[in-house]
Phi, psi and omega in degrees: 000087186269326182241096180267341178298126183074018184305324182260019185303326181242015183263133180280130179238120186224158169262116184283320181232119182297319184203104178281314179221171179301128176074026179211151173222159175246127177252147182215149181210161178287145183287154173272146185263001180297138183288336181260020176299132178251328181171190184226156174234139176255128176249136178204160179183186183261007176233140182297130179058022176224085190263127180257001179228142180224137176232123172274109187264359182075199185271072177221156182246017177208137183207137178263126179257128184246181177060034173271154182267126177296144179091352179257156174262129179245143179246138185231145171212157183235145169235161174244153175223151182259186184293341177268007179069023170283136185243141182281174170291169176293148170287179170298147183271141171234161180217161178209143174254121180279123181294144177296147182293149176292137180279143177294154180291156175225160175280115183274337182205139177226139178219128170273098188291311177202179183297352178242003187219132176234142177245135173235137174236121180267159184276358177206167179296139186248163175286121186301320184297312180290330181292324184270358182282113185300325183293349176280357179235140172222146178239134181230130355303157192303123171231129181288130175268121186273320181197162178227131179238150176232151179267180187288347178278350181061025177235342184252126182241135175244120179260118184263128169265321173231301186212143179203149174248134185284132171288134187280026182259350177071005171252356185258132177244134176245124178260126177263125186231174167289169189292134175280163173263147175286150176063022175247131179279122178250151176238120176264120180255130182240132179205156174078006182269135183240153174276183185291347176265000179091003178284125185270139179300150178306136185301142174054053171287121189244132174242130179254136181210159180220134169268111183272146178284131178295151181290155176228159174275116182264346181204138176227138181213118172284105187293313179201178183300350180239006183218134175236143180237133178239140173240123181265160184284345180209168178299139185252159172285123186302317183299311182287325183289335182254009177279116186302322184293349177279358180233142172223148178237134179231132353303159191300125170229130182290131175268123185270320181198162178226133179238151175232139182277179185292341178283347182063021178239341184251123181243134176244125181254123178260130187227174165295171186288128173283158175270131181294134178087356180263143181270131179236155176238126177260000000 
Protein backbone atom coordinates (compact mmCIF):
# COMPACT_ATOMS: atom_id res chain seq x y z
CA UNK A 1 0.00 0.00 0.00
CA UNK A 2 2.24 2.72 -1.29
CA UNK A 3 -0.27 5.40 -2.15
CA UNK A 4 -2.83 5.80 0.54
CA UNK A 5 -3.62 9.43 -0.21
CA UNK A 6 -7.03 9.47 -1.86
CA UNK A 7 -7.29 5.77 -1.04
CA UNK A 8 -11.06 6.00 -0.69
CA UNK A 9 -11.59 8.28 -3.66
CA UNK A 10 -13.77 5.74 -5.46
CA UNK A 11 -14.84 3.64 -2.51
CA UNK A 12 -18.47 3.71 -1.37
CA UNK A 13 -18.90 4.40 2.32
CA UNK A 14 -22.38 3.88 3.74
CA UNK A 15 -24.29 3.47 6.95
CA UNK A 16 -26.14 0.20 6.60
CA UNK A 17 -28.33 0.53 9.64
CA UNK A 18 -29.31 3.92 10.97
CA UNK A 19 -30.19 2.62 14.38
CA UNK A 20 -29.97 -0.97 15.53
CA UNK A 21 -30.51 -0.20 19.18
CA UNK A 22 -30.86 2.92 21.25
CA UNK A 23 -27.68 4.96 21.04
CA UNK A 24 -25.89 2.90 18.37
CA UNK A 25 -25.31 2.75 14.60
CA UNK A 26 -23.54 0.33 12.27
CA UNK A 27 -21.20 1.70 9.60
CA UNK A 28 -20.05 -0.32 6.59
CA UNK A 29 -17.74 0.30 3.62
CA UNK A 30 -16.30 -1.51 0.61
CA UNK A 31 -12.98 -3.32 1.22
CA UNK A 32 -9.63 -2.09 -0.11
CA UNK A 33 -7.79 -4.43 -2.48
CA UNK A 34 -4.21 -3.49 -1.50
CA UNK A 35 -2.19 -6.57 -0.50
CA UNK A 36 -0.52 -4.79 2.42
CA UNK A 37 -3.80 -3.55 3.94
CA UNK A 38 -3.68 -3.88 7.72
CA UNK A 39 -6.98 -2.36 8.84
CA UNK A 40 -9.33 0.58 9.08
CA UNK A 41 -10.10 3.40 11.49
CA UNK A 42 -13.45 5.06 12.04
CA UNK A 43 -13.49 8.75 12.92
CA UNK A 44 -16.66 10.36 14.25
CA UNK A 45 -17.99 13.30 16.23
CA UNK A 46 -20.80 15.83 16.43
CA UNK A 47 -19.16 18.38 14.07
CA UNK A 48 -18.54 17.92 10.35
CA UNK A 49 -14.88 17.10 9.55
CA UNK A 50 -13.97 17.69 13.18
CA UNK A 51 -13.85 14.24 14.75
CA UNK A 52 -13.08 13.85 18.43
CA UNK A 53 -13.32 10.06 18.55
CA UNK A 54 -11.36 7.36 16.70
CA UNK A 55 -11.78 3.60 16.68
CA UNK A 56 -9.25 1.20 15.18
CA UNK A 57 -11.54 -1.59 14.00
CA UNK A 58 -8.88 -3.79 12.43
CA UNK A 59 -9.36 -5.52 9.11
CA UNK A 60 -13.15 -5.50 8.95
CA UNK A 61 -15.58 -3.56 6.77
CA UNK A 62 -18.47 -3.23 9.21
CA UNK A 63 -18.54 -2.00 12.77
CA UNK A 64 -21.21 -1.12 15.30
CA UNK A 65 -20.59 2.04 17.32
CA UNK A 66 -22.35 2.24 20.68
CA UNK A 67 -22.86 4.74 23.50
CA UNK A 68 -24.12 7.48 21.20
CA UNK A 69 -26.50 10.10 22.55
CA UNK A 70 -30.04 10.11 21.18
CA UNK A 71 -31.13 13.39 19.62
CA UNK A 72 -27.63 14.38 18.39
CA UNK A 73 -26.23 14.39 14.83
CA UNK A 74 -23.03 12.38 14.33
CA UNK A 75 -20.58 12.61 11.40
CA UNK A 76 -18.49 9.60 10.28
CA UNK A 77 -15.46 9.02 8.04
CA UNK A 78 -13.14 6.02 7.51
CA UNK A 79 -9.42 5.71 6.79
CA UNK A 80 -7.30 2.68 5.88
CA UNK A 81 -3.79 1.90 7.07
CA UNK A 82 -1.17 -0.56 5.80
CA UNK A 83 1.32 -2.83 7.50
CA UNK A 84 3.80 0.06 7.70
CA UNK A 85 1.15 2.12 9.53
CA UNK A 86 0.69 4.53 6.63
CA UNK A 87 -2.81 5.98 6.79
CA UNK A 88 -5.06 7.14 3.96
CA UNK A 89 -7.05 10.33 3.62
CA UNK A 90 -10.58 10.44 5.02
CA UNK A 91 -13.38 8.82 3.07
CA UNK A 92 -16.45 10.78 2.10
CA UNK A 93 -18.32 11.90 5.18
CA UNK A 94 -21.75 10.62 6.15
CA UNK A 95 -23.93 11.68 9.04
CA UNK A 96 -26.95 10.52 10.96
CA UNK A 97 -29.24 12.05 13.57
CA UNK A 98 -30.30 9.63 16.26
CA UNK A 99 -33.94 10.06 17.08
CA UNK A 100 -34.72 10.67 20.74
CA UNK A 101 -36.03 7.55 22.49
CA UNK A 102 -39.75 7.15 22.95
CA UNK A 103 -40.83 8.01 26.44
CA UNK A 104 -42.63 5.34 28.47
CA UNK A 105 -46.34 5.92 29.03
CA UNK A 106 -47.62 7.59 32.18
CA UNK A 107 -51.01 7.90 33.83
CA UNK A 108 -52.26 11.34 32.80
CA UNK A 109 -55.45 11.25 34.85
CA UNK A 110 -56.89 9.13 37.65
CA UNK A 111 -60.38 9.19 39.11
CA UNK A 112 -61.94 7.13 41.89
CA UNK A 113 -65.45 7.11 40.42
CA UNK A 114 -67.13 5.22 43.25
CA UNK A 115 -66.17 2.46 45.72
CA UNK A 116 -66.30 -0.11 42.92
CA UNK A 117 -64.89 1.80 39.96
CA UNK A 118 -61.57 3.42 39.10
CA UNK A 119 -60.67 5.32 35.92
CA UNK A 120 -57.19 5.63 34.45
CA UNK A 121 -56.28 7.74 31.42
CA UNK A 122 -52.87 7.18 29.81
CA UNK A 123 -50.99 9.79 27.78
CA UNK A 124 -50.63 7.54 24.72
CA UNK A 125 -52.21 4.50 23.11
CA UNK A 126 -51.47 1.35 25.06
CA UNK A 127 -51.05 -2.33 24.22
CA UNK A 128 -54.51 -3.88 24.77
CA UNK A 129 -53.21 -7.22 26.07
CA UNK A 130 -51.03 -5.73 28.81
CA UNK A 131 -53.69 -3.15 29.60
CA UNK A 132 -56.38 -5.78 30.25
CA UNK A 133 -54.15 -8.07 32.34
CA UNK A 134 -55.52 -7.90 35.89
CA UNK A 135 -52.19 -8.96 37.43
CA UNK A 136 -50.66 -5.70 36.17
CA UNK A 137 -52.67 -3.84 38.81
CA UNK A 138 -52.62 -4.19 42.59
CA UNK A 139 -54.49 -2.24 45.25
CA UNK A 140 -53.22 -1.83 48.80
CA UNK A 141 -54.79 -2.51 51.29
CA UNK A 142 -55.96 -5.52 49.30
CA UNK A 143 -59.03 -4.99 47.13
CA UNK A 144 -59.94 -7.67 44.61
CA UNK A 145 -59.92 -6.47 41.01
CA UNK A 146 -62.76 -8.19 39.15
CA UNK A 147 -62.18 -7.00 35.60
CA UNK A 148 -60.44 -4.41 33.46
CA UNK A 149 -61.92 -2.77 30.39
CA UNK A 150 -60.39 -0.47 27.78
CA UNK A 151 -62.05 1.81 25.29
CA UNK A 152 -61.37 2.02 21.56
CA UNK A 153 -58.79 4.81 21.95
CA UNK A 154 -56.49 2.39 23.85
CA UNK A 155 -55.79 5.10 26.40
CA UNK A 156 -58.74 4.85 28.81
CA UNK A 157 -58.90 2.00 31.34
CA UNK A 158 -61.79 1.16 33.64
CA UNK A 159 -60.97 -1.04 36.63
CA UNK A 160 -64.07 -2.77 37.95
CA UNK A 161 -64.45 -3.75 41.54
CA UNK A 162 -68.14 -4.43 41.01
CA UNK A 163 -69.42 -2.55 37.98
CA UNK A 164 -68.07 -0.05 35.51
CA UNK A 165 -68.86 1.47 32.13
CA UNK A 166 -66.00 2.05 29.70
CA UNK A 167 -65.22 5.55 28.53
CA UNK A 168 -65.12 5.48 24.67
CA UNK A 169 -61.74 7.26 24.31
CA UNK A 170 -59.41 4.20 24.55
CA UNK A 171 -57.04 5.89 26.99
CA UNK A 172 -59.29 5.19 29.97
CA UNK A 173 -59.05 2.01 32.01
CA UNK A 174 -61.67 1.04 34.57
CA UNK A 175 -60.75 -1.46 37.27
CA UNK A 176 -63.67 -3.32 38.87
CA UNK A 177 -62.90 -4.28 42.46
CA UNK A 178 -64.55 -5.46 45.62
CA UNK A 179 -65.96 -2.65 47.74
CA UNK A 180 -63.50 -0.15 49.24
CA UNK A 181 -63.81 1.20 52.78
CA UNK A 182 -64.36 4.88 53.40
CA UNK A 183 -61.57 6.98 54.96
CA UNK A 184 -58.91 4.36 54.17
CA UNK A 185 -55.92 5.35 52.05
CA UNK A 186 -55.43 2.94 49.15
CA UNK A 187 -52.47 2.64 46.80
CA UNK A 188 -52.99 1.43 43.23
CA UNK A 189 -49.76 0.02 41.75
CA UNK A 190 -49.47 -0.28 37.95
CA UNK A 191 -46.68 -2.18 36.20
CA UNK A 192 -45.98 -4.13 33.01
CA UNK A 193 -48.40 -2.12 30.82
CA UNK A 194 -47.16 -1.14 27.36
CA UNK A 195 -48.33 1.30 24.71
CA UNK A 196 -48.96 0.32 21.08
CA UNK A 197 -45.24 0.80 20.31
CA UNK A 198 -44.18 -1.60 23.05
CA UNK A 199 -42.91 1.04 25.50
CA UNK A 200 -43.57 -0.22 29.02
CA UNK A 201 -44.83 2.12 31.71
CA UNK A 202 -42.32 3.02 34.41
CA UNK A 203 -42.23 0.23 36.95
CA UNK A 204 -44.43 0.53 40.02
CA UNK A 205 -46.41 3.62 39.04
CA UNK A 206 -48.39 4.29 42.22
CA UNK A 207 -51.61 6.28 42.66
CA UNK A 208 -52.92 7.02 46.17
CA UNK A 209 -56.62 7.65 46.76
CA UNK A 210 -59.25 7.84 49.53
CA UNK A 211 -63.02 7.52 49.44
CA UNK A 212 -64.15 10.08 52.01
CA UNK A 213 -67.33 9.72 54.04
CA UNK A 214 -69.87 12.46 53.25
CA UNK A 215 -70.66 14.80 56.16
CA UNK A 216 -73.74 14.33 58.30
CA UNK A 217 -75.67 16.54 60.71
CA UNK A 218 -74.85 15.20 64.18
CA UNK A 219 -76.83 17.80 66.14
CA UNK A 220 -79.70 20.22 65.43
CA UNK A 221 -81.08 22.87 67.76
CA UNK A 222 -83.73 25.55 67.13
CA UNK A 223 -82.14 28.33 69.20
CA UNK A 224 -85.10 30.71 69.00
CA UNK A 225 -87.90 31.50 66.47
CA UNK A 226 -85.32 33.25 64.26
CA UNK A 227 -82.23 31.04 64.64
CA UNK A 228 -81.39 27.41 63.86
CA UNK A 229 -78.11 25.69 64.72
CA UNK A 230 -76.55 22.71 62.92
CA UNK A 231 -73.46 20.75 63.93
CA UNK A 232 -71.78 18.69 61.18
CA UNK A 233 -69.69 15.56 61.61
CA UNK A 234 -66.64 17.08 59.90
CA UNK A 235 -65.17 20.40 58.83
CA UNK A 236 -67.20 21.97 56.05
CA UNK A 237 -66.37 24.08 53.04
CA UNK A 238 -67.18 27.65 54.07
CA UNK A 239 -68.56 28.64 50.66
CA UNK A 240 -71.03 25.76 50.41
CA UNK A 241 -71.95 25.79 54.11
CA UNK A 242 -72.93 29.48 54.03
CA UNK A 243 -74.77 29.48 50.69
CA UNK A 244 -78.41 30.25 51.49
CA UNK A 245 -79.75 28.33 48.48
CA UNK A 246 -78.34 25.11 49.94
CA UNK A 247 -81.03 25.23 52.64
CA UNK A 248 -84.84 25.20 52.41
CA UNK A 249 -87.47 25.29 55.12
CA UNK A 250 -90.97 23.88 54.73
CA UNK A 251 -93.51 25.39 55.23
CA UNK A 252 -91.69 28.30 53.66
CA UNK A 253 -89.69 30.52 55.96
CA UNK A 254 -87.27 33.01 54.44
CA UNK A 255 -83.61 32.37 55.28
CA UNK A 256 -81.88 35.71 55.84
CA UNK A 257 -78.26 34.66 56.40
CA UNK A 258 -76.02 31.71 57.27
CA UNK A 259 -72.94 31.81 59.48
CA UNK A 260 -70.25 29.24 60.22
CA UNK A 261 -67.99 29.30 63.27
CA UNK A 262 -64.21 29.01 63.32
CA UNK A 263 -64.35 25.24 63.85
CA UNK A 264 -66.05 24.97 60.43
CA UNK A 265 -68.50 22.46 61.92
CA UNK A 266 -71.18 24.68 63.50
CA UNK A 267 -73.60 26.54 61.23
CA UNK A 268 -76.18 29.09 62.39
CA UNK A 269 -79.12 29.88 60.10
CA UNK A 270 -80.90 33.20 60.63
CA UNK A 271 -84.51 33.32 59.40
CA UNK A 272 -87.77 35.20 59.56
CA UNK A 273 -89.79 34.43 62.65
CA UNK A 274 -91.17 30.90 62.99
CA UNK A 275 -94.64 30.35 64.44
CA UNK A 276 -94.65 28.81 67.88
CA UNK A 277 -96.14 25.31 67.97
CA UNK A 278 -95.90 24.75 64.21
CA UNK A 279 -93.83 21.89 62.72
CA UNK A 280 -91.15 22.78 60.16
CA UNK A 281 -88.79 20.70 58.03
CA UNK A 282 -85.27 21.89 57.21
